[in-house]
Coordinates of C-alpha atoms in Angstrom, one line a residue:
Chain A
M1 CA 183.7 4.6 50.1
A2 CA 183.3 1.8 52.7
E3 CA 180.1 -0.1 52.9
V4 CA 178.1 1.0 55.9
T5 CA 175.2 -0.5 57.7
P6 CA 172.5 1.8 59.1
L7 CA 171.4 1.1 62.7
R8 CA 167.8 1.3 61.8
P9 CA 165.6 0.8 58.7
A10 CA 165.5 3.6 56.2
S11 CA 161.8 4.0 56.6
S12 CA 162.3 5.6 60.0
S13 CA 163.5 8.7 58.1
D14 CA 159.9 9.4 57.4
S15 CA 159.4 10.2 61.1
S16 CA 158.1 13.7 61.7
I17 CA 161.3 15.3 62.8
E18 CA 164.5 15.0 60.8
L19 CA 168.0 14.7 62.2
V20 CA 170.3 16.7 59.9
C21 CA 174.0 15.9 60.5
P22 CA 177.3 17.4 59.4
A23 CA 180.0 15.8 57.3
G24 CA 183.3 17.5 56.6
T25 CA 184.9 14.4 55.2
P26 CA 183.8 11.2 53.6
A27 CA 184.7 9.4 56.8
A28 CA 182.5 11.6 58.8
L29 CA 179.7 11.1 56.3
T30 CA 179.9 7.3 56.7
A31 CA 179.9 7.8 60.5
A32 CA 176.8 9.9 60.3
V33 CA 175.0 7.4 58.1
E34 CA 175.9 4.5 60.5
A35 CA 174.9 6.5 63.6
G36 CA 171.4 7.2 62.3
A37 CA 171.3 10.5 60.5
D38 CA 168.1 11.2 58.5
A39 CA 169.9 13.8 56.3
I40 CA 173.6 14.8 55.9
Y41 CA 174.9 18.1 54.7
F42 CA 178.3 18.9 53.3
G43 CA 180.1 21.3 51.0
F44 CA 182.7 21.6 48.4
R45 CA 186.4 22.1 49.0
D46 CA 186.5 25.9 48.4
R47 CA 185.1 29.1 49.6
T48 CA 181.6 28.4 48.4
N49 CA 180.8 27.0 51.9
A50 CA 181.0 28.4 55.4
R51 CA 183.4 25.8 56.7
N52 CA 186.2 26.5 54.3
F53 CA 188.9 25.0 56.5
P54 CA 192.1 23.3 55.4
G55 CA 191.7 19.5 54.9
L56 CA 187.9 19.6 55.0
N57 CA 185.1 19.2 52.5
F58 CA 184.4 17.3 49.3
T59 CA 185.7 17.3 45.8
E60 CA 183.0 16.9 43.1
K61 CA 183.9 13.2 42.8
E62 CA 183.6 12.7 46.5
A63 CA 180.3 14.6 46.5
G64 CA 178.9 12.1 43.9
E65 CA 180.1 9.2 46.0
A66 CA 178.6 10.8 49.2
V67 CA 175.2 11.2 47.5
A68 CA 175.4 7.5 46.4
T69 CA 176.2 6.4 49.9
C70 CA 173.3 8.4 51.3
R71 CA 170.9 7.1 48.7
A72 CA 171.9 3.5 49.4
H73 CA 171.0 3.9 53.0
G74 CA 167.8 6.0 52.8
V75 CA 169.6 9.2 54.0
K76 CA 168.9 12.6 52.4
P77 CA 172.0 14.3 51.0
M78 CA 172.2 18.1 51.2
I79 CA 174.8 20.4 49.9
A80 CA 175.7 23.8 51.5
V81 CA 176.7 26.6 49.1
N82 CA 176.4 29.1 51.9
T83 CA 178.8 32.0 51.4
Y84 CA 178.3 35.2 49.3
P85 CA 179.6 35.0 45.8
D86 CA 182.5 37.3 44.8
A87 CA 181.4 40.4 42.8
R88 CA 184.1 39.8 40.3
D89 CA 183.8 36.1 39.7
D90 CA 180.9 33.9 40.9
A91 CA 181.8 31.0 38.6
I92 CA 182.7 28.6 41.4
W93 CA 179.4 29.3 43.2
R94 CA 177.3 28.7 40.1
R95 CA 179.3 25.6 39.4
A96 CA 178.6 24.3 42.9
V97 CA 174.8 24.9 42.4
D98 CA 174.9 23.1 39.0
V99 CA 176.8 20.1 40.4
A100 CA 174.4 19.8 43.3
A101 CA 171.5 20.0 40.9
D102 CA 173.0 17.3 38.7
L103 CA 173.3 15.1 41.9
A104 CA 169.7 15.8 42.6
V105 CA 170.3 16.4 46.3
D106 CA 167.4 16.7 48.7
G107 CA 168.4 20.2 49.7
L108 CA 170.7 22.9 48.4
I109 CA 171.5 25.3 51.3
V110 CA 172.0 28.8 50.0
C111 CA 172.1 32.3 51.5
D112 CA 172.9 34.7 48.7
M113 CA 169.9 36.3 46.9
G114 CA 171.7 36.4 43.6
L115 CA 172.6 32.7 43.8
L116 CA 169.1 31.8 45.0
A117 CA 167.7 33.6 41.9
Y118 CA 170.2 31.7 39.7
A119 CA 169.3 28.3 41.3
A120 CA 165.6 28.9 41.2
K121 CA 165.7 29.9 37.5
K122 CA 168.1 27.4 36.2
H123 CA 167.1 24.4 38.3
P124 CA 163.4 24.8 39.1
N125 CA 163.1 21.3 40.5
L126 CA 166.0 21.8 42.9
R127 CA 164.8 22.0 46.5
L128 CA 166.2 25.2 48.1
H129 CA 166.8 25.6 51.8
L130 CA 167.6 29.1 53.1
S131 CA 170.9 28.9 54.9
V132 CA 171.3 30.3 58.5
Q133 CA 173.8 32.6 56.9
A134 CA 170.9 34.6 55.4
S135 CA 169.9 35.5 58.9
A136 CA 166.2 35.3 58.3
S137 CA 164.9 35.8 61.8
N138 CA 161.3 36.8 61.4
P139 CA 158.3 35.5 59.4
E140 CA 158.4 38.5 57.0
A141 CA 162.0 37.7 56.1
V142 CA 161.3 34.1 55.5
K143 CA 158.3 35.0 53.3
F144 CA 160.5 37.3 51.3
Y145 CA 162.7 34.4 50.3
Q146 CA 159.7 32.1 49.8
E147 CA 158.0 34.5 47.5
A148 CA 161.1 35.5 45.6
F149 CA 162.8 32.1 45.2
G150 CA 160.4 29.4 46.4
I151 CA 162.5 28.2 49.3
K152 CA 161.1 25.1 50.9
R153 CA 162.9 25.3 54.3
V154 CA 164.6 27.9 56.4
V155 CA 167.5 27.2 58.8
L156 CA 166.8 29.6 61.6
P157 CA 169.5 31.8 63.2
R158 CA 170.6 30.9 66.7
V159 CA 169.1 34.1 68.1
M160 CA 165.5 33.1 68.5
S161 CA 163.6 31.8 71.6
V162 CA 161.5 28.6 71.4
S163 CA 158.3 30.6 71.5
E164 CA 159.5 32.8 68.6
I165 CA 160.4 29.7 66.7
A166 CA 156.9 28.3 67.3
D167 CA 155.2 31.5 66.1
L168 CA 157.5 31.7 63.1
T169 CA 157.0 28.1 62.1
R170 CA 153.2 28.5 62.1
A171 CA 153.4 31.8 60.2
V172 CA 155.7 30.6 57.4
A173 CA 154.0 27.2 56.7
P174 CA 154.3 25.4 54.3
V175 CA 158.0 26.5 54.5
E176 CA 159.6 24.1 56.9
T177 CA 161.9 25.3 59.8
E178 CA 165.2 23.7 60.8
V179 CA 167.0 24.6 64.0
F180 CA 170.5 24.0 65.4
V181 CA 170.4 21.7 68.5
F182 CA 174.0 20.9 69.0
G183 CA 177.5 22.2 68.3
G184 CA 179.1 25.6 67.9
L185 CA 177.2 28.6 69.1
C186 CA 177.2 31.8 67.1
V187 CA 176.3 34.5 69.5
M188 CA 176.0 37.0 66.7
A189 CA 173.4 36.9 64.0
E190 CA 174.9 34.6 61.4
G191 CA 175.8 36.2 58.0
R192 CA 175.9 39.5 59.8
C193 CA 179.3 39.1 61.4
A194 CA 182.5 40.8 60.2
L195 CA 184.5 40.5 63.4
S196 CA 187.0 38.1 61.7
S197 CA 187.2 40.4 58.7
Y198 CA 188.1 43.3 61.0
A199 CA 190.9 41.3 62.7
T200 CA 192.2 39.2 59.8
G201 CA 191.0 40.5 56.5
L202 CA 189.3 37.1 55.9
S203 CA 185.6 37.2 55.9
P204 CA 183.0 34.7 57.1
N205 CA 180.6 35.9 54.4
K206 CA 183.1 36.0 51.5
D207 CA 185.7 33.4 52.5
G208 CA 183.7 31.0 54.6
V209 CA 186.0 31.3 57.6
C210 CA 185.6 32.4 61.3
S211 CA 188.7 33.1 63.3
P212 CA 190.9 31.5 60.6
A213 CA 193.7 29.2 61.7
S214 CA 196.0 30.9 59.3
H215 CA 195.9 34.0 61.6
V216 CA 196.1 32.2 65.0
R217 CA 199.2 32.4 67.1
Y218 CA 200.0 31.1 70.6
E219 CA 202.8 32.8 72.4
Q220 CA 204.3 31.9 75.7
E221 CA 204.9 34.9 77.9
G222 CA 206.6 33.6 81.1
D223 CA 203.9 31.3 82.7
V224 CA 201.2 32.8 80.6
M225 CA 200.0 31.5 77.2
V226 CA 198.7 34.2 75.0
S227 CA 196.4 33.4 72.1
R228 CA 196.1 35.9 69.2
L229 CA 194.1 36.3 66.1
G230 CA 195.8 38.6 63.7
A231 CA 197.2 41.6 65.7
F232 CA 194.8 41.1 68.6
T233 CA 195.1 39.1 71.8
I234 CA 192.0 37.0 72.2
N235 CA 192.9 35.4 75.6
R236 CA 195.6 34.8 78.2
F237 CA 195.9 31.5 80.0
D238 CA 197.7 31.0 83.3
A239 CA 199.9 28.0 83.8
G240 CA 197.6 25.0 84.2
E241 CA 194.7 26.5 82.2
S242 CA 194.1 24.8 78.9
A243 CA 194.6 27.2 76.1
G244 CA 191.5 27.1 73.9
Y245 CA 191.2 28.0 70.3
P246 CA 190.9 31.8 69.9
T247 CA 187.4 32.1 68.5
L248 CA 187.0 35.8 68.5
C249 CA 183.6 36.1 70.2
K250 CA 184.6 33.6 72.9
G251 CA 187.7 35.5 74.0
R252 CA 188.4 37.6 77.1
F253 CA 188.3 41.4 76.7
A254 CA 188.4 44.5 78.9
S255 CA 185.8 47.2 79.2
S256 CA 185.0 49.9 81.7
A257 CA 182.2 47.8 83.0
R258 CA 184.1 44.6 83.5
T259 CA 186.8 42.3 82.1
G260 CA 186.0 38.8 81.0
H261 CA 184.1 36.9 78.3
L262 CA 182.2 40.0 77.2
F263 CA 180.4 38.2 74.4
E264 CA 180.3 34.5 75.4
D265 CA 182.1 32.0 77.4
P266 CA 183.9 29.2 75.6
T267 CA 180.7 27.2 75.4
S268 CA 178.7 25.2 72.9
L269 CA 175.1 25.0 72.0
D270 CA 173.3 22.0 73.6
A271 CA 169.5 22.2 73.0
T272 CA 169.0 18.5 73.6
T273 CA 167.3 19.2 76.9
I274 CA 164.5 21.0 75.1
L275 CA 164.0 18.6 72.2
P276 CA 160.3 18.0 73.2
E277 CA 159.7 21.8 73.2
L278 CA 161.3 22.2 69.8
K279 CA 159.2 19.3 68.4
A280 CA 156.1 20.9 69.9
A281 CA 157.1 24.2 68.2
G282 CA 156.6 22.4 64.9
V283 CA 160.1 22.4 63.6
K284 CA 160.8 19.9 60.8
A285 CA 164.4 19.3 61.3
L286 CA 167.1 19.4 64.0
K287 CA 170.6 20.3 62.9
V288 CA 173.9 19.4 64.3
E289 CA 176.7 21.9 63.7
G290 CA 180.3 20.5 63.1
R291 CA 181.5 19.9 59.6
Q292 CA 185.0 20.6 61.1
R293 CA 184.6 17.7 63.5
G294 CA 186.1 14.3 63.2
K295 CA 184.2 11.1 62.5
A296 CA 184.3 9.9 66.2
Y297 CA 182.6 13.1 67.3
V298 CA 180.0 12.9 64.6
A299 CA 179.3 9.2 65.4
Q300 CA 178.9 10.0 69.1
V301 CA 176.7 13.0 68.8
V302 CA 174.5 11.6 66.0
R303 CA 174.0 8.3 67.9
S304 CA 172.9 10.0 71.1
L305 CA 170.6 12.4 69.3
R306 CA 169.1 9.6 67.3
A307 CA 168.4 7.7 70.5
A308 CA 166.9 10.8 72.2
I309 CA 164.7 11.6 69.2
D310 CA 163.5 8.0 68.9
S311 CA 162.7 7.7 72.5
D312 CA 161.1 11.2 72.6
S313 CA 163.3 12.1 75.5
R314 CA 166.0 14.6 76.6
L315 CA 169.5 13.6 75.8
A316 CA 171.5 12.9 79.0
D317 CA 174.6 11.3 77.7
P318 CA 177.6 12.4 79.6
A319 CA 180.0 11.0 77.0
T320 CA 178.4 13.4 74.4
R321 CA 178.6 16.3 76.8
Q322 CA 182.3 15.7 77.2
L323 CA 182.8 16.5 73.5
M324 CA 181.8 20.1 73.7
E325 CA 184.1 23.1 73.4
G326 CA 185.3 24.2 76.7
Q327 CA 182.9 21.6 78.1
G328 CA 180.5 24.4 78.8
R329 CA 177.0 24.1 77.5
T330 CA 174.1 26.4 76.9
E331 CA 170.7 26.4 75.4
G332 CA 171.6 29.7 73.9
A333 CA 168.8 32.0 72.8
Y334 CA 166.2 29.2 72.9
R335 CA 165.8 30.1 76.5
R336 CA 164.8 33.7 76.7
D337 CA 167.0 34.5 79.7
W338 CA 170.1 34.0 77.6
R339 CA 169.4 37.5 76.2
Chain B
M1 CA 179.4 63.4 35.8
D2 CA 176.5 63.7 38.2
R3 CA 176.9 65.7 41.4
V4 CA 177.8 63.3 44.2
E5 CA 175.6 63.8 47.2
I6 CA 176.4 63.6 50.9
A7 CA 174.1 61.7 53.3
L8 CA 174.1 61.5 57.0
G9 CA 173.6 57.9 58.2
P10 CA 171.2 56.9 61.0
L11 CA 172.3 57.7 64.5
T12 CA 173.6 54.4 65.9
Y13 CA 174.2 55.5 69.5
N14 CA 171.7 55.9 72.3
W15 CA 171.9 59.6 72.8
T16 CA 169.6 61.4 75.2
A17 CA 166.6 63.3 73.8
A18 CA 168.3 66.7 74.5
R19 CA 171.4 65.6 72.6
R20 CA 169.4 64.3 69.7
A21 CA 167.4 67.5 69.5
S22 CA 170.4 69.8 69.4
F23 CA 172.3 67.5 67.0
Y24 CA 169.5 67.4 64.4
E25 CA 168.9 71.1 64.8
G26 CA 172.4 71.5 63.5
I27 CA 171.9 69.1 60.7
A28 CA 168.6 70.8 59.6
A29 CA 170.5 74.1 59.4
D30 CA 173.3 72.6 57.2
P31 CA 172.5 72.3 53.5
T32 CA 175.7 70.3 53.0
F33 CA 173.6 67.2 53.9
D34 CA 171.5 66.3 50.8
M35 CA 169.9 63.4 52.6
V36 CA 169.5 62.3 56.2
Y37 CA 168.7 58.7 57.2
M38 CA 166.6 58.6 60.3
G39 CA 165.2 55.7 62.3
E40 CA 166.6 53.3 65.0
T41 CA 168.6 50.5 63.3
I42 CA 170.1 48.9 66.4
C43 CA 167.5 48.4 69.2
A44 CA 163.7 48.9 69.2
K45 CA 163.8 49.6 73.0
R46 CA 165.6 52.9 72.3
Q47 CA 162.8 53.9 69.9
A48 CA 160.2 53.6 72.6
I49 CA 162.0 56.3 74.6
N50 CA 163.2 58.6 71.8
G51 CA 160.4 58.3 69.3
A52 CA 158.9 61.7 70.1
V53 CA 162.1 63.7 69.8
M54 CA 163.1 61.9 66.6
A55 CA 159.7 62.6 65.0
E56 CA 160.2 66.3 65.8
A57 CA 163.6 66.2 64.3
I58 CA 162.2 64.6 61.1
T59 CA 159.7 67.3 60.8
A60 CA 162.3 70.0 61.2
L61 CA 164.7 68.3 58.8
E62 CA 162.0 68.1 56.1
A63 CA 160.9 71.7 56.7
A64 CA 164.5 72.8 56.2
G65 CA 164.6 71.0 52.9
R66 CA 166.6 67.9 53.9
K67 CA 165.5 64.7 52.2
V68 CA 164.6 62.2 54.9
V69 CA 164.8 58.4 54.5
H70 CA 163.6 56.0 57.2
S71 CA 166.0 53.2 58.1
T72 CA 164.7 50.0 59.6
L73 CA 166.1 47.8 62.4
S74 CA 168.9 45.5 61.2
L75 CA 167.8 42.6 63.4
A76 CA 164.2 41.8 64.3
T77 CA 163.1 38.7 66.1
T78 CA 160.6 39.9 68.8
D79 CA 157.1 41.1 68.3
P80 CA 158.0 44.8 69.2
E81 CA 160.9 44.7 66.8
R82 CA 158.8 43.3 64.0
R83 CA 156.1 45.9 64.8
A84 CA 158.7 48.7 64.6
I85 CA 159.5 47.6 61.1
A86 CA 155.9 47.2 60.1
D87 CA 155.0 50.7 61.3
L88 CA 157.5 52.1 58.9
V89 CA 157.0 49.9 55.8
E90 CA 153.2 50.1 56.1
D91 CA 153.2 53.9 55.7
P92 CA 153.2 54.5 51.9
S93 CA 154.2 58.1 52.4
L94 CA 157.6 57.2 53.7
T95 CA 160.8 56.5 51.8
I96 CA 162.2 53.4 53.4
E97 CA 165.7 52.0 53.7
A98 CA 165.4 48.3 54.4
N99 CA 167.9 46.6 56.6
D100 CA 166.6 43.1 56.7
A101 CA 164.7 40.8 54.3
G102 CA 161.5 41.3 56.3
A103 CA 161.5 45.0 55.6
L104 CA 162.4 44.3 52.0
R105 CA 159.2 42.3 51.7
G106 CA 157.2 45.2 53.0
V107 CA 158.5 47.5 50.3
V108 CA 158.6 45.2 47.3
G109 CA 157.3 46.9 44.2
R110 CA 157.6 50.4 45.5
P111 CA 160.7 52.6 45.3
H112 CA 163.0 52.1 48.3
H113 CA 166.6 52.1 49.5
V114 CA 168.6 49.1 50.5
G115 CA 170.7 49.6 53.6
P116 CA 174.2 48.4 54.5
H117 CA 172.9 45.6 56.6
I118 CA 171.5 43.7 53.6
N119 CA 174.2 41.4 52.3
V120 CA 174.9 42.7 48.8
Y121 CA 178.1 41.1 47.6
N122 CA 177.6 40.6 43.9
P123 CA 175.7 41.7 40.7
G124 CA 173.2 38.9 40.9
T125 CA 172.0 40.2 44.2
L126 CA 171.9 43.8 42.9
E127 CA 169.6 42.6 40.1
V128 CA 167.3 40.8 42.5
L129 CA 166.9 44.0 44.5
A130 CA 166.6 46.3 41.6
E131 CA 163.8 44.1 40.1
R132 CA 161.9 44.5 43.3
G133 CA 162.0 48.3 43.4
A134 CA 165.4 49.3 44.9
V135 CA 166.3 52.8 43.7
A136 CA 169.3 53.3 46.0
M137 CA 171.7 51.1 47.8
C138 CA 174.3 51.6 50.5
L139 CA 176.9 48.8 50.2
P140 CA 178.1 46.8 53.2
W141 CA 181.2 48.2 55.0
E142 CA 183.4 45.2 54.3
I143 CA 183.3 45.4 50.5
D144 CA 186.7 46.0 49.0
R145 CA 187.6 48.4 46.2
K146 CA 187.6 45.8 43.4
S147 CA 184.2 44.6 44.3
L148 CA 182.9 48.1 44.8
D149 CA 184.0 48.9 41.3
V150 CA 181.9 46.0 39.9
L151 CA 178.9 46.7 42.1
I152 CA 178.8 50.5 41.7
R153 CA 179.0 50.3 37.9
R154 CA 176.4 47.5 37.7
G155 CA 174.1 49.3 40.2
R156 CA 174.2 52.5 38.1
D157 CA 173.5 50.5 35.0
L158 CA 170.4 49.3 36.7
G159 CA 169.4 52.8 37.5
M160 CA 170.2 52.8 41.2
V161 CA 172.0 55.5 43.2
M162 CA 175.0 53.7 44.7
E163 CA 176.1 54.8 48.1
V164 CA 179.2 54.0 50.1
E165 CA 179.9 54.4 53.8
V166 CA 183.0 56.7 54.0
F167 CA 183.1 57.8 57.6
G168 CA 182.2 56.2 60.9
K169 CA 182.7 53.2 63.1
A170 CA 181.9 50.1 61.0
P171 CA 179.2 47.8 62.4
L172 CA 180.8 44.3 62.7
A173 CA 178.1 42.2 64.3
I174 CA 174.6 42.3 65.8
S175 CA 173.1 39.9 68.3
A176 CA 169.7 39.2 69.8
R177 CA 171.6 39.4 73.1
C178 CA 172.8 42.8 74.4
H179 CA 176.4 42.4 75.1
H180 CA 176.5 46.0 76.2
A181 CA 174.0 45.3 79.0
R182 CA 175.7 42.0 79.7
A183 CA 178.9 43.8 80.4
Y184 CA 177.1 45.5 83.3
G185 CA 175.6 42.3 84.5
M186 CA 172.2 42.9 83.0
T187 CA 170.0 41.4 80.3
K188 CA 168.4 43.0 77.2
D189 CA 165.0 42.9 78.9
G190 CA 166.2 44.6 82.1
C191 CA 169.0 46.7 80.5
Q192 CA 168.2 50.1 82.2
Y193 CA 169.3 51.6 78.9
V194 CA 173.0 51.4 79.9
C195 CA 174.0 52.0 76.3
D196 CA 173.2 55.7 76.9
R197 CA 176.3 56.0 79.1
D198 CA 178.7 56.1 76.2
A199 CA 178.3 58.7 73.4
E200 CA 180.1 56.6 70.9
G201 CA 179.7 53.2 72.5
M202 CA 181.7 51.4 75.1
A203 CA 185.3 50.7 74.3
V204 CA 186.4 47.0 74.3
D205 CA 190.1 46.4 74.6
T206 CA 192.1 43.3 74.5
V207 CA 193.3 42.1 77.9
D208 CA 196.7 43.5 76.9
G209 CA 195.1 47.0 76.7
Q210 CA 195.0 47.3 72.9
P211 CA 191.8 49.1 71.6
F212 CA 189.8 46.6 69.5
L213 CA 186.0 46.9 69.4
T214 CA 183.1 49.0 70.5
L215 CA 179.9 47.8 72.2
N216 CA 176.8 49.7 71.1
G217 CA 173.7 48.0 72.5
L218 CA 173.0 44.9 70.4
Q219 CA 175.6 45.9 67.9
T220 CA 179.4 45.5 68.0
Q221 CA 181.3 48.1 66.1
A222 CA 184.9 48.6 65.2
H223 CA 187.1 50.6 67.5
A224 CA 188.7 52.5 64.7
V225 CA 186.8 55.0 62.6
T226 CA 186.6 54.1 58.9
V227 CA 187.8 57.1 56.9
L228 CA 187.8 57.0 53.1
I229 CA 189.1 60.3 51.8
A230 CA 192.1 59.6 49.6
E231 CA 189.9 57.0 48.0
I232 CA 187.0 59.4 47.1
A233 CA 188.4 60.2 43.6
E234 CA 188.4 56.5 42.8
L235 CA 184.9 56.1 44.1
V236 CA 183.7 59.0 42.0
N237 CA 185.3 57.4 39.0
M238 CA 183.4 54.2 39.7
G239 CA 180.2 56.2 39.7
V240 CA 179.4 56.5 43.3
G241 CA 176.2 58.6 43.7
R242 CA 176.3 59.4 47.4
L243 CA 178.8 59.3 50.3
R244 CA 177.4 58.4 53.7
L245 CA 178.8 59.7 56.9
S246 CA 177.8 57.8 60.1
P247 CA 177.3 60.1 63.1
L248 CA 180.0 60.4 65.7
D249 CA 180.0 62.7 68.7
L250 CA 181.9 65.4 66.9
D251 CA 181.1 68.2 64.5
M252 CA 179.5 66.3 61.7
S253 CA 178.9 69.5 59.7
A254 CA 182.7 70.1 59.7
V255 CA 183.2 66.5 58.5
A256 CA 180.6 67.0 55.8
A257 CA 182.2 70.3 54.7
V258 CA 185.5 68.5 54.1
Y259 CA 183.9 66.0 51.9
R260 CA 181.9 68.6 50.0
K261 CA 185.0 70.7 49.3
L262 CA 186.9 67.6 48.2
L263 CA 184.1 66.7 45.8
D264 CA 183.8 70.2 44.5
G265 CA 187.5 70.5 43.9
A266 CA 187.9 73.2 46.5
L267 CA 190.2 71.0 48.6
E268 CA 192.9 68.5 47.6
A269 CA 192.8 65.0 49.1
P270 CA 195.9 65.3 51.3
A271 CA 194.6 68.5 52.9
A272 CA 191.1 66.9 53.2
E273 CA 192.7 64.0 55.0
E274 CA 194.6 66.2 57.3
A275 CA 191.5 68.1 58.2
L276 CA 189.5 64.9 58.9
L277 CA 192.2 63.4 61.0
A278 CA 192.3 66.6 63.0
L279 CA 188.6 66.4 63.5
L280 CA 189.0 62.8 64.7
G281 CA 191.2 63.9 67.6
E282 CA 192.2 60.8 69.6
R283 CA 190.2 58.4 67.5
D284 CA 192.1 55.9 65.4
P285 CA 191.4 55.9 61.6
A286 CA 191.0 52.7 59.5
N287 CA 190.5 51.9 55.8
G288 CA 191.5 48.3 55.6
F289 CA 188.2 47.0 54.4
Y290 CA 188.5 49.2 51.3
Y291 CA 191.9 47.6 50.5
G292 CA 190.7 44.0 51.2
V293 CA 192.9 43.6 54.2
E294 CA 192.2 43.7 58.0
G295 CA 189.5 46.2 58.5
S296 CA 191.3 47.5 61.6
T297 CA 194.3 48.8 59.7
W298 CA 195.1 52.2 58.3
A299 CA 196.9 52.2 55.0
A300 CA 197.9 55.8 54.9

């Protein structure tokens, strides 16, 4: 892996709020380190992680190199093993936990109760973070995982308002909270969504995919471009409209009430305008979604968020806004009126 | 082999009080249902307006000898939602079916059921739950037959009654936002309870007019009705302890009777399937999840 130079001294990672950044490739990891990440999360190249997309993720060897790179620059490495192990054979999930433990990562991000039990018992010193895929959305749920498995941090679902986050953060201390601030927006409770399974037979929970590319087709019908997922039309685009990726919950559908984006517009989460509120809510870490993104995206987003956090301000970088899906943005559930 | 029971799942739709009363009157009168799951699993706002009639139904069901289990909300973020769960789990006289980890915490150490909204995908998770007091478990809808085989056998070994959803519209997603209200240009807070306009949820079609999904308040369900019937013999062999039927706006006693006759050997699978499909009327059947393929498909 190439030598990288952090933009700031490693000691600044001790600041009260942590910037947790995605890496789908070693190149993206290097970009995130250079751009000022405090922590970087990544996963292995199989269905043990929820971004099981072709060409992404890390071999065991690459994971070792990634941890070394992080350590050399004062960045915390975290590994996501955040799908639900197969009933018939959970060997790759257990192996992923063991490898992460051997690498002594700063956080193992897990959602499955059985796997949490395994990790807690076999690797008592391994720091466990509860993945957003566990959908722990109230203090009682977080405490269940804390009491059962000793989790140290919870990644909160993108379904909570800022005031709910503040209440929960107070209620679950010393368990830390981590929230998504930028990137893809799940409008459904994470880990509770089988929409892709219904349309394609491939499951977010079991296979780590959402609206998998293997089942996407674009078909030209006269002037209209039709995007399909499995047997279902997700959208139709007139000539001149750009045909976006058919993410199921961002498609256009018909109902007796209305026809349109019934679940969500093709939009992304951008909570950077409320960074001060999230900080005041007591969250420990701000997370950027996007392990499927390239290194240029990661560099741009991480750099601008780093600047916003360090200057205690609200991000207003038009270049970063341009990167978002459909170029629409929303603060999602963080603002109560989203509901 | 033990007698396989039949359970009626919680009502997932926002029926009016009158409709609820007459529906559960019928269920109370029908001994085919060994167990009835009650409780609002989708939206706490519905509970506020239907609590009284549902409480009366529970009393009547228990008086008639039906075993009642109280199912909790599947997604709780707001204070009223959390309160709804706490009100159930804090009552030690109730048998609870937990549908999120928060409810699970409330029943740790006392016998309880685990609902289909808890992610149970492997034996490790079964063991965690059994250790904490689970005595029965209804597995998630998307689990395929090969995994069901492993989970049902292991669950039985751990002393749990293993339950499978064999009839109804599969829940596919839940959100803190109400997409049902949103379709009408409203929000969850100001929803005017529009989800009561559709007895089985509001149909969502593709823009090409192909039936696809169902909006049901905060929940998104499948369009097609999951029907496992030719598969029952296999499930019985695995050791399933109870079959769960999720209420639709049709004669659920007739549906239950088909399953009972099939289980008792009074009806062959092909005839049972024919009878069920007739009861479905215009509704499309599906069983793809069971076979590990697209959940929307029907492998006849």
